Amino acid sequence: MARIVGGPVQRRAQGWDGGEDGSESSGGIAAATCVRVYAIIRVSILNYFPASADDSRSAAESLGHTRLQGASATISKQNTMEDPWQECMDYAVTIAKKAGTVVCEALKAEMAVMVKSCPTDLVTETDQKVEKIIISSIKEKFPSHSFIGEESVAAGAGSTLSDNPTWIIDPIDGTTNFVHKFPFVAVSIGFAVNKKLEFGVVYSCVEDKMYTGRKGKGAFCNGQKLQVSGQKDITQSLILTEVGSSRNPDVVKVMFSNMERLLCIPIHGIRAVGTAAVNMCLVATGGADAYYEIGIHCWDMAAAAVIVTEAGGVVIDATGGPFDLMSRRIITASSSVIAERIAKELQIIPLERDDGEKED
Ligand SMILES: [Mg+2]
């Protein structure tokens, strides 16, 4: 190896590649290029098969700049080894963007609206179509992975979280907004391994805002790092919530009673954007100080829970206990002081868990 690589390169260094007048011949340039390309390829391959690390070193050392390229390949390999889910996250961003384009196109057209659990729990063909696009695309690339998708669950699939890498998908978070063309709808893709959330991608497609969060690596919106407001005084806070789709008078009464208790602390105000994922991302941006909801599902909150946590926020159960993805309850806030104070004020509505397990 050293002899082959060293030959023409050394000759060039000593001017031996030149013609009689000292200029380089085209044959000399081509030979040198071939050797350099060969060395680069060999170093790259050897970096992926470290059993031949000595060969890799000698090959790299035979070309000064190739040593740098070899080092860069090693770093890239180390990153992949350190973060085995980066490829999945990159793919989630691509798929969310693609899905968001379909959702935005569908917003321009007439749509047929169907109902699920009750007359105010809406679904459209676009919800179902987009979920199929997302799941089939991911399955093709990661065939061994598992899925929990809102519309698949509505069609009878299970929603139990296993240790297997699992994609938790809401194809349109904010279907009522979508139906009314109220411009806040999001594609939400969360990812868990060993029942722990690893990353989340929320694409608020009408706003063209791509929110991402990777465990331990921060949260971003269109590449800009996110940070919660840090507000600790609830009397200075703006709180987001949703009233949900139940119109059972007893449930509605509790929802409003909860809001009343918070408003009378007093707080600055309450807002409802119409999508849990975007509400949570707004807490991540610092645009709101907290968000709570009782009655949502794992696909509404999986992705954004990572985003808001990575932006420095706290995520807890609405009872004040630890966050439980399957509990159908959440409080997220810019500080634990605010999160705990909200928990203290909330009356809990009993609901069936997403995984069907009984409450403790
Ligand atoms: Mg949905």
mmCIF file of N, CA and C in Angstrom, residues 32 62 65 72 104 106 108 122 145-146 154 256 259 261 303 318 327:
data_model
loop_
_atom_site.group_PDB
_atom_site.id
_atom_site.type_symbol
_atom_site.label_atom_id
_atom_site.label_comp_id
_atom_site.label_asym_id
_atom_site.label_seq_id
_atom_site.Cartn_x
_atom_site.Cartn_y
_atom_site.Cartn_z
ATOM 1 N N ALA A 32 -1.905 10.488 -10.355
ATOM 2 C CA ALA A 32 -1.911 10.991 -8.974
ATOM 3 C C ALA A 32 -3.332 11.039 -8.434
ATOM 4 N N SER A 62 -0.296 8.158 4.456
ATOM 5 C CA SER A 62 0.373 8.294 3.169
ATOM 6 C C SER A 62 -0.113 9.527 2.420
ATOM 7 N N HIS A 65 -3.909 15.169 3.604
ATOM 8 C CA HIS A 65 -5.277 15.643 3.771
ATOM 9 C C HIS A 65 -6.238 14.476 3.927
ATOM 10 N N SER A 72 -12.524 12.592 9.969
ATOM 11 C CA SER A 72 -13.902 13.067 9.894
ATOM 12 C C SER A 72 -14.867 11.892 9.751
ATOM 13 N N CYS A 104 -51.608 20.689 3.943
ATOM 14 C CA CYS A 104 -51.822 22.059 3.442
ATOM 15 C C CYS A 104 -52.578 22.056 2.116
ATOM 16 N N ALA A 106 -54.690 19.760 1.178
ATOM 17 C CA ALA A 106 -56.066 19.341 1.491
ATOM 18 C C ALA A 106 -56.875 20.486 2.092
ATOM 19 N N LYS A 108 -57.039 23.363 1.048
ATOM 20 C CA LYS A 108 -57.572 24.208 -0.033
ATOM 21 C C LYS A 108 -58.812 23.581 -0.667
ATOM 22 N N LEU A 122 -63.829 14.702 15.517
ATOM 23 C CA LEU A 122 -63.887 14.669 14.058
ATOM 24 C C LEU A 122 -62.690 13.954 13.435
ATOM 25 N N HIS A 145 -39.633 -1.780 13.316
ATOM 26 C CA HIS A 145 -40.155 -0.855 14.322
ATOM 27 C C HIS A 145 -41.666 -1.010 14.522
ATOM 28 N N SER A 146 -42.130 -0.499 15.677
ATOM 29 C CA SER A 146 -43.562 -0.565 15.996
ATOM 30 C C SER A 146 -44.195 0.820 15.838
ATOM 31 N N ALA A 154 -57.915 4.163 16.126
ATOM 32 C CA ALA A 154 -59.362 4.349 15.906
ATOM 33 C C ALA A 154 -59.926 3.193 15.080
ATOM 34 N N PHE A 256 -64.405 23.866 32.952
ATOM 35 C CA PHE A 256 -64.540 25.310 33.209
ATOM 36 C C PHE A 256 -64.219 25.659 34.658
ATOM 37 N N MET A 259 -60.536 25.980 34.840
ATOM 38 C CA MET A 259 -60.090 27.268 34.268
ATOM 39 C C MET A 259 -60.397 28.409 35.233
ATOM 40 N N ARG A 261 -60.677 28.346 38.480
ATOM 41 C CA ARG A 261 -59.756 28.331 39.636
ATOM 42 C C ARG A 261 -58.406 28.957 39.266
ATOM 43 N N ALA A 303 -44.440 13.644 20.952
ATOM 44 C CA ALA A 303 -43.376 14.417 20.294
ATOM 45 C C ALA A 303 -43.082 15.718 21.051
ATOM 46 N N ALA A 318 -51.057 15.551 35.336
ATOM 47 C CA ALA A 318 -51.968 16.573 35.866
ATOM 48 C C ALA A 318 -52.303 16.355 37.336
ATOM 49 N N SER A 327 -51.356 8.186 30.338
ATOM 50 C CA SER A 327 -52.357 8.574 31.349
ATOM 51 C C SER A 327 -53.473 9.470 30.811
#
